[in-house]
Coordinates of C-alpha atoms in Angstrom, one line a residue:
M1209 CA 221.0 -16.6 63.0
K1210 CA 218.2 -16.6 60.1
K1211 CA 216.9 -19.9 61.0
K1212 CA 217.1 -18.9 64.6
C1213 CA 214.8 -16.1 64.2
F1214 CA 212.5 -17.9 62.7
I1215 CA 212.1 -20.7 64.9
L1216 CA 211.3 -17.7 67.5
S1217 CA 208.8 -16.2 65.2
V1218 CA 207.1 -19.6 64.5
V1219 CA 207.1 -20.0 68.8
A1220 CA 205.6 -16.5 69.1
L1221 CA 203.1 -17.3 66.6
F1222 CA 202.1 -20.4 68.5
T1223 CA 202.1 -18.6 71.6
V1224 CA 199.8 -16.0 70.3
T1225 CA 197.9 -18.3 68.9
L1226 CA 197.2 -20.2 71.9
S1227 CA 196.6 -17.8 74.3
A1228 CA 193.9 -16.6 71.9
Q1229 CA 192.1 -19.7 71.7
T1230 CA 192.3 -20.4 75.6
K1231 CA 190.4 -16.9 76.3
L1232 CA 189.1 -17.3 79.9
W1233 CA 185.5 -15.8 79.8
T1234 CA 183.7 -14.1 82.7
L1235 CA 180.2 -14.6 83.4
Q1236 CA 179.7 -10.3 82.5
E1237 CA 181.8 -10.8 79.7
C1238 CA 179.4 -13.6 78.2
L1239 CA 176.5 -11.6 79.0
D1240 CA 177.8 -8.7 77.3
Y1241 CA 178.7 -10.4 74.0
A1242 CA 175.3 -12.0 73.9
M1243 CA 173.7 -9.1 74.3
Q1244 CA 175.5 -7.2 71.5
H1245 CA 175.6 -10.8 69.0
N1246 CA 172.5 -12.7 70.0
I1247 CA 170.6 -13.4 66.9
T1248 CA 167.1 -13.8 68.5
L1249 CA 167.6 -10.5 70.4
Q1250 CA 168.9 -8.7 67.3
R1251 CA 165.9 -9.8 65.7
A1252 CA 164.1 -8.0 68.3
K1253 CA 165.9 -4.9 67.9
L1254 CA 164.7 -4.8 64.1
Q1255 CA 161.5 -5.7 65.2
L1256 CA 161.7 -2.2 67.3
Q1257 CA 163.1 0.0 64.4
S1258 CA 160.0 -1.0 62.1
T1259 CA 157.3 0.0 64.6
K1260 CA 159.3 3.3 65.1
E1261 CA 158.8 3.7 61.2
D1262 CA 154.8 2.9 62.1
V1263 CA 154.9 5.4 64.3
S1264 CA 156.2 8.1 62.3
Q1265 CA 154.3 7.3 59.5
S1266 CA 150.8 7.5 61.3
K1267 CA 152.0 11.0 62.8
A1268 CA 152.7 12.0 59.2
A1269 CA 149.4 10.9 58.0
L1270 CA 147.7 13.4 60.5
L1271 CA 148.9 16.0 58.2
P1272 CA 147.2 17.3 54.5
S1273 CA 148.7 15.3 51.4
L1274 CA 150.0 17.3 48.3
N1275 CA 150.4 15.4 44.9
A1276 CA 151.8 17.4 41.9
S1277 CA 150.9 15.6 38.2
T1278 CA 151.3 16.2 34.7
S1279 CA 150.3 14.4 31.5
H1280 CA 151.3 15.2 27.9
N1281 CA 149.7 13.4 24.7
L1282 CA 150.2 13.5 21.1
A1283 CA 147.3 13.1 18.8
Y1284 CA 147.0 12.6 14.8
R1285 CA 143.8 13.5 12.6
P1286 CA 144.3 12.3 9.4
W1287 CA 141.3 13.7 8.0
Q1288 CA 141.3 17.2 9.8
E1289 CA 139.6 19.8 8.0
S1290 CA 139.8 23.6 7.8
G1291 CA 136.7 25.2 10.2
M1292 CA 136.5 21.7 12.6
A1293 CA 136.9 22.9 16.0
T1294 CA 138.3 20.6 18.8
V1295 CA 137.6 20.7 22.4
T1296 CA 141.4 19.6 24.3
N1297 CA 141.3 20.2 28.2
G1298 CA 138.1 22.6 28.1
T1299 CA 140.2 25.0 25.5
V1300 CA 138.4 25.0 21.9
S1301 CA 141.1 24.8 19.2
T1302 CA 140.2 25.8 15.7
G1303 CA 143.9 25.0 14.0
I1304 CA 144.1 22.1 11.0
D1305 CA 147.3 20.8 12.1
K1306 CA 147.1 16.8 11.5
A1307 CA 149.1 16.5 14.2
S1308 CA 148.7 18.1 18.0
Y1309 CA 150.2 18.2 21.1
N1310 CA 148.6 18.8 24.2
G1311 CA 149.7 19.1 28.0
S1312 CA 148.4 19.6 31.7
Y1313 CA 149.5 20.5 35.3
G1314 CA 148.0 20.2 38.5
L1315 CA 148.7 20.3 42.4
N1316 CA 145.8 18.4 44.5
A1317 CA 145.9 18.7 48.4
Q1318 CA 143.9 16.7 50.5
W1319 CA 143.5 16.7 54.6
T1320 CA 141.2 14.7 56.8
V1321 CA 140.0 17.1 59.0
W1322 CA 137.8 14.9 61.4
N1323 CA 137.5 10.8 61.0
G1324 CA 136.4 9.8 64.6
N1325 CA 139.6 10.6 66.0
R1326 CA 140.9 7.3 64.3
N1327 CA 144.1 8.7 62.6
R1328 CA 145.0 9.5 66.2
N1329 CA 144.6 6.9 68.1
Q1330 CA 146.1 5.0 65.4
V1331 CA 149.2 7.3 66.5
K1332 CA 148.8 6.1 70.0
L1333 CA 148.4 2.0 69.2
N1334 CA 151.5 2.2 67.2
Q1335 CA 153.3 3.9 69.9
L1336 CA 151.8 1.3 72.3
A1337 CA 153.0 -1.1 69.7
E1338 CA 156.9 0.6 70.1
E1339 CA 156.8 0.5 73.9
Q1340 CA 155.9 -3.4 73.9
A1341 CA 158.8 -4.1 71.1
E1342 CA 161.0 -2.2 73.7
L1343 CA 159.7 -4.4 76.3
E1344 CA 160.3 -7.7 74.3
I1345 CA 163.4 -6.5 73.8
Q1346 CA 164.0 -6.5 77.6
E1347 CA 162.1 -10.1 77.9
T1348 CA 164.5 -11.6 75.1
A1349 CA 167.4 -10.6 76.8
N1350 CA 166.2 -11.4 80.4
S1351 CA 165.5 -15.0 78.8
I1352 CA 169.0 -15.2 77.3
Q1353 CA 170.8 -14.3 80.8
E1354 CA 168.8 -16.6 82.8
K1355 CA 170.3 -19.4 80.2
I1356 CA 173.9 -18.2 80.4
A1357 CA 173.5 -17.8 84.1
Q1358 CA 172.0 -21.9 84.2
L1359 CA 174.4 -22.8 81.7
Y1360 CA 177.6 -21.2 83.7
V1361 CA 177.0 -22.5 86.8
Q1362 CA 176.5 -25.9 85.8
I1363 CA 180.0 -25.6 84.3
L1364 CA 181.4 -24.6 87.4
Y1365 CA 179.8 -27.3 89.4
L1366 CA 180.8 -30.1 86.8
T1367 CA 184.4 -28.4 86.7
E1368 CA 184.8 -28.9 90.4
A1369 CA 183.0 -32.2 90.6
V1370 CA 186.3 -33.1 88.2
K1371 CA 188.3 -32.0 90.8
V1372 CA 186.4 -34.3 93.0
N1373 CA 186.5 -37.5 90.9
E1374 CA 190.6 -36.5 90.4
E1375 CA 191.0 -36.8 94.1
S1376 CA 188.9 -40.0 94.3
L1377 CA 191.6 -41.1 91.7
K1378 CA 194.3 -40.5 93.5
T1379 CA 192.9 -42.7 96.5
S1380 CA 192.2 -45.3 94.3
Q1381 CA 195.4 -45.8 92.5
K1382 CA 197.0 -45.4 96.4
N1383 CA 194.6 -48.2 97.4
E1384 CA 195.4 -50.5 94.3
E1385 CA 199.3 -50.2 94.9
R1386 CA 198.8 -50.8 98.6
G1387 CA 196.6 -53.7 97.5
K1388 CA 199.5 -55.1 95.1
E1389 CA 202.1 -55.0 97.8
M1390 CA 199.7 -57.3 100.2
V1391 CA 199.1 -59.6 97.6
E1392 CA 202.8 -59.8 97.0
V1393 CA 203.4 -60.8 100.9
G1394 CA 199.9 -62.9 101.0
K1395 CA 197.8 -60.8 102.7
M1396 CA 195.3 -59.9 100.0
S1397 CA 193.7 -62.2 97.1
K1398 CA 194.3 -61.4 93.6
A1399 CA 190.2 -61.1 93.4
D1400 CA 190.1 -58.3 96.2
L1401 CA 193.2 -56.8 94.0
A1402 CA 190.8 -57.0 90.9
Q1403 CA 188.0 -55.2 92.8
L1404 CA 190.5 -52.1 93.7
S1405 CA 191.7 -52.1 90.3
A1406 CA 187.9 -51.8 88.9
Q1407 CA 187.2 -49.1 91.7
R1408 CA 190.4 -47.1 90.1
A1409 CA 188.6 -47.9 86.3
T1410 CA 185.6 -46.5 87.3
D1411 CA 186.9 -43.3 88.8
E1412 CA 188.7 -42.8 85.7
Y1413 CA 185.4 -43.1 83.6
N1414 CA 183.8 -40.9 86.0
I1415 CA 186.4 -38.0 85.0
V1416 CA 185.8 -38.7 81.6
N1417 CA 182.3 -38.9 81.9
A1418 CA 182.1 -35.4 83.9
E1419 CA 184.8 -33.8 81.6
M1420 CA 182.9 -34.5 78.7
Q1421 CA 179.4 -33.5 80.4
V1422 CA 181.5 -29.8 81.2
R1423 CA 182.6 -29.8 76.9
N1424 CA 178.8 -30.5 76.6
Y1425 CA 177.8 -27.4 78.6
K1426 CA 180.5 -25.1 77.0
M1427 CA 179.4 -26.2 73.6
Q1428 CA 176.0 -25.0 74.7
L1429 CA 177.0 -21.6 76.0
K1430 CA 179.4 -20.9 73.2
Q1431 CA 176.4 -21.4 70.6
L1432 CA 174.0 -19.5 72.7
L1433 CA 176.7 -16.7 72.6
E1434 CA 176.9 -16.9 68.8
I1435 CA 180.6 -18.0 68.4
I1436 CA 181.1 -20.0 65.1
D1437 CA 184.8 -20.9 65.2
D1438 CA 187.2 -23.7 66.2
S1439 CA 189.0 -21.9 69.1
E1440 CA 189.1 -23.2 72.6
F1441 CA 186.0 -22.2 74.7
D1442 CA 186.5 -21.9 78.6
I1443 CA 185.5 -19.7 81.9
V1444 CA 186.7 -18.5 84.6
V1445 CA 186.0 -20.4 87.8
P1446 CA 185.0 -17.6 90.4
A1447 CA 185.8 -18.5 94.0
T1448 CA 182.7 -19.5 95.4
T1449 CA 182.4 -20.2 99.5
D1450 CA 180.0 -22.2 101.5
E1451 CA 179.0 -19.2 103.0
Q1452 CA 177.2 -18.0 99.8
A1453 CA 175.2 -21.0 99.8
Q1454 CA 173.6 -20.4 103.2
A1455 CA 172.7 -16.7 102.3
E1456 CA 169.2 -15.9 103.3
I1457 CA 166.7 -16.9 101.1
P1458 CA 164.0 -13.7 100.4
S1459 CA 160.4 -14.4 100.9
L1460 CA 158.5 -15.9 98.3
M1461 CA 155.9 -13.4 97.8
S1462 CA 158.1 -10.2 98.7
V1463 CA 159.7 -11.6 95.4
Y1464 CA 156.8 -12.2 93.7
E1465 CA 155.6 -8.7 94.2
Q1466 CA 158.6 -6.9 92.9
A1467 CA 159.1 -8.9 89.8
L1468 CA 155.0 -7.7 88.8
A1469 CA 156.2 -4.5 89.1
T1470 CA 159.4 -5.0 87.3
R1471 CA 159.4 -7.8 84.6
P1472 CA 158.8 -6.7 81.2
E1473 CA 156.5 -9.8 80.4
I1474 CA 153.7 -8.3 82.8
Q1475 CA 154.2 -4.9 81.7
S1476 CA 153.8 -6.0 78.1
A1477 CA 150.8 -7.7 78.7
E1478 CA 149.4 -4.8 80.5
M1479 CA 150.6 -2.7 77.4
A1480 CA 148.4 -5.0 75.2
I1481 CA 145.2 -4.3 77.2
K1482 CA 146.0 -0.8 76.7
S1483 CA 146.3 -1.4 73.1
S1484 CA 142.8 -3.2 72.9
D1485 CA 141.1 0.0 74.4
V1486 CA 142.9 2.0 71.7
S1487 CA 141.8 -0.5 69.2
L1488 CA 138.2 -0.3 70.3
D1489 CA 138.0 3.1 70.2
I1490 CA 139.4 3.3 66.7
A1491 CA 136.5 0.6 65.9
K1492 CA 133.7 2.8 67.5
A1493 CA 134.9 5.5 65.0
G1494 CA 133.8 3.8 62.0
R1495 CA 130.0 5.3 63.4
M1496 CA 131.2 9.0 63.0
P1497 CA 131.5 11.1 60.0
T1498 CA 134.5 11.6 57.8
V1499 CA 135.0 15.6 57.2
S1500 CA 137.5 16.3 54.6
L1501 CA 139.1 19.6 52.8
S1502 CA 140.5 19.6 49.4
A1503 CA 142.3 22.0 46.9
S1504 CA 143.4 21.9 43.7
A1505 CA 145.1 23.9 40.7
G1506 CA 146.0 23.3 37.3
T1507 CA 146.4 24.6 33.9
S1508 CA 147.1 23.0 30.2
T1509 CA 148.5 23.6 27.1
N1510 CA 147.5 22.9 23.4
S1511 CA 149.7 23.2 20.1
L1512 CA 146.2 24.0 18.0
A1513 CA 146.0 27.0 20.2
N1514 CA 146.4 30.4 18.9
N1515 CA 148.2 31.4 21.7
G1516 CA 151.7 31.0 23.0
W1517 CA 152.7 28.6 25.8
G1518 CA 152.9 31.3 28.2
N1519 CA 149.9 32.7 27.6
Q1520 CA 147.9 29.2 27.5
M1521 CA 149.3 28.3 30.9
K1522 CA 148.5 31.7 32.4
F1523 CA 144.8 31.7 31.0
N1524 CA 144.1 28.2 31.4
F1525 CA 144.9 28.1 35.0
N1526 CA 142.2 27.1 37.0
S1527 CA 142.2 26.4 41.0
G1528 CA 139.5 25.5 43.3
A1529 CA 138.7 24.0 46.9
G1530 CA 135.9 22.2 48.3
V1531 CA 134.9 20.3 51.9
S1532 CA 133.1 16.8 51.9
V1533 CA 131.5 14.8 54.7
N1534 CA 130.9 10.9 54.6
V1535 CA 128.3 10.0 56.9
P1536 CA 127.8 6.0 57.3
L1537 CA 124.4 4.9 57.4
V1538 CA 124.3 1.6 56.5
D1539 CA 127.6 -0.4 56.5
Q1540 CA 126.5 -4.1 56.6
R1541 CA 127.6 -4.7 60.2
Q1542 CA 131.1 -4.2 59.6
T1543 CA 131.3 -1.2 62.7
K1544 CA 129.3 -3.6 65.0
T1545 CA 131.6 -6.6 64.2
N1546 CA 134.9 -4.5 64.7
V1547 CA 133.7 -3.4 67.7
N1548 CA 132.9 -6.9 69.1
K1549 CA 136.1 -8.1 68.1
A1550 CA 137.9 -5.3 69.7
R1551 CA 136.3 -6.5 73.0
I1552 CA 136.7 -9.7 72.5
Q1553 CA 140.5 -9.1 72.1
R1554 CA 140.6 -6.9 74.9
E1555 CA 139.3 -10.2 77.1
N1556 CA 141.7 -12.3 75.7
N1557 CA 144.2 -9.8 76.5
M1558 CA 142.8 -9.8 80.4
L1559 CA 143.1 -13.6 80.1
A1560 CA 146.5 -13.3 78.7
L1561 CA 147.8 -11.0 81.6
Q1562 CA 146.4 -12.9 84.3
D1563 CA 148.1 -16.2 82.6
Q1564 CA 151.5 -14.4 82.6
Q1565 CA 151.2 -13.6 86.2
K1566 CA 150.5 -17.2 87.1
Q1567 CA 153.4 -18.5 85.0
L1568 CA 155.7 -15.8 87.0
Y1569 CA 154.8 -16.9 90.0
Q1570 CA 155.2 -20.5 89.3
T1571 CA 159.0 -19.8 87.8
I1572 CA 159.4 -17.9 90.9
E1573 CA 158.2 -20.3 93.2
N1574 CA 160.0 -23.0 91.6
Y1575 CA 163.3 -21.0 92.0
W1576 CA 162.3 -20.5 95.8
L1577 CA 161.6 -24.0 96.3
D1578 CA 164.8 -25.5 94.8
A1579 CA 167.1 -23.0 96.7
T1580 CA 165.3 -23.8 100.3
T1581 CA 165.6 -27.5 99.5
N1582 CA 169.2 -27.4 98.1
Q1583 CA 170.3 -25.5 101.0
Q1584 CA 168.8 -27.6 103.3
R1585 CA 170.7 -30.3 101.4
F1586 CA 173.6 -28.3 101.5
R1587 CA 173.9 -28.2 105.3
A1588 CA 173.0 -31.7 105.8
A1589 CA 175.7 -32.6 103.2
L1590 CA 178.0 -30.4 104.9
A1591 CA 177.8 -33.1 108.1
T1592 CA 177.8 -36.0 105.7
V1593 CA 180.9 -35.1 104.1
E1594 CA 182.7 -34.6 107.4
S1595 CA 181.2 -37.8 109.1
E1596 CA 182.2 -40.0 105.5
E1597 CA 185.7 -38.3 105.4
Q1598 CA 186.4 -39.6 109.3
S1599 CA 184.9 -42.8 108.7
Y1600 CA 186.3 -43.7 105.3
S1601 CA 190.2 -42.2 107.2
L1602 CA 189.4 -45.2 109.6
L1603 CA 188.7 -47.7 107.1
Q1604 CA 192.0 -46.6 105.4
E1605 CA 194.1 -47.0 108.2
K1606 CA 192.5 -50.5 108.9
F1607 CA 193.1 -51.6 105.2
N1608 CA 196.9 -50.7 105.7
V1609 CA 197.4 -52.8 108.2
G1610 CA 194.5 -55.8 107.3
L1611 CA 192.1 -55.3 109.5
T1612 CA 189.1 -54.6 107.0
N1613 CA 187.9 -56.1 104.1
I1614 CA 188.0 -54.8 100.6
V1615 CA 184.2 -54.6 100.3
E1616 CA 184.0 -52.4 103.2
L1617 CA 187.0 -50.0 102.2
M1618 CA 184.9 -49.8 98.7
S1619 CA 181.5 -49.2 99.9
G1620 CA 183.3 -46.4 102.3
K1621 CA 184.8 -44.3 99.5
D1622 CA 182.0 -44.9 97.4
R1623 CA 179.5 -43.3 100.1
L1624 CA 182.3 -40.6 100.7
L1625 CA 182.2 -39.8 96.9
Q1626 CA 178.3 -39.4 96.8
A1627 CA 178.1 -37.4 99.8
E1628 CA 181.0 -35.0 98.0
Q1629 CA 179.1 -34.9 95.1
N1630 CA 175.4 -34.1 96.7
R1631 CA 177.5 -31.4 98.4
L1632 CA 178.7 -29.8 95.4
Q1633 CA 175.6 -30.1 93.8
S1634 CA 173.3 -28.6 96.3
K1635 CA 175.8 -25.8 96.8
Y1636 CA 175.5 -24.6 93.0
M1637 CA 172.2 -25.5 93.0
T1638 CA 171.5 -23.1 95.9
I1639 CA 173.8 -20.2 94.7
L1640 CA 172.1 -20.3 91.2
N1641 CA 168.6 -20.3 92.8
L1642 CA 169.4 -17.5 95.3
Q1643 CA 170.8 -15.2 92.2
M1644 CA 167.8 -16.1 90.1
L1645 CA 165.3 -14.8 92.7
K1646 CA 167.8 -11.2 93.2
F1647 CA 167.3 -11.6 89.6
Y1648 CA 163.8 -11.3 89.3
E1649 CA 163.3 -8.8 92.4
G1650 CA 165.4 -6.7 89.6
R1651 CA 168.3 -6.1 92.2
L1652 CA 171.2 -7.4 89.5
T1653 CA 172.0 -9.3 86.5
P1654 CA 172.9 -13.2 87.4
D1655 CA 176.2 -13.7 89.1
P1656 CA 177.0 -16.8 91.2
S1657 CA 179.9 -14.9 92.4
L1658 CA 177.3 -12.7 94.1

């Protein structure tokens, strides 16, 4: 009984392990997991936290600063004589102790009232940097989502290509078996049979090659998700229809105009121009005076004094306040240089925005052209597959009764297989590019299942 229970436990454990290793990932699960675990994205989030700290610090810099200080000293005068006076912290002492102690205690406050608005503009600059960091997170997330969608669709395409090759292999095996029968009755030469066997071997190789490509794309997707273990990684294969590949393609300019208003890389480039405007204001403030207020309070004690510690703290107490104005007259061209560099940076950011807009247009144009071209190829491939299927069916019938040669049969099979591969590739590439166009419009997350 114990042995039986042990076996059942082992079987149950194996079943659980196998189930865990063969988890099927949907596209949405891949996207959600990547948003939580991708290292590049996590670094972007940490950068956002750093910019938030800069904002908090710059806001705190608008407030007065307050410092407390204290110092304590021991002194030894081996040749101290009676009647000799000493001055410590402004206090005259006539004690004759060779060893003495003195201490001081103070509070100091400082507040920059006006510095040409440099401090307030620094707050604005840091707030813009925070917004740019948020946009950087969105941009990184979009890039990861695009890569995941592309890999996912490649896996779907190659998975179906494996099935097509498997069907082709079944046909090759039937042809080979029929060829063997025809050799036995003298209706086919062994050389022709060898060609049929070679065709079957080629189909087997194509299956192995397609499966290897599927594993390679799955490995890339697994690495993009930052999954590091030896478990089997596989995806859910959603049902796709020919109608999805024949959906209406949005106009190029409508997608581009929507993308200009929503894409984070464009918003980030625009934010950089605003930042350069604030930086220019900060640079110009170098010509402005700086007005500061200060205040202090302190007291001191000395062991040589006749008064007690408490009386010394009271009688030695002093306080004061002041205002200072710093007017820059000649700063060795530092302000002018800073202003000119800020203007140059603004021009550079303007060019960066134009470059981002150009890159965005090129990306969308590539997706639009690919969608249009592949949709046309898909429609042509549908007709080609139907025609090649009918042609090959007739060739098989003729072959079975010995009315066609092996070359025509193999050529017909190759044409049918190529037509099937073209249909699959154009179908999935059309679906992918259609989804990318919708993604750039800001309408959805990439999803080949529509």
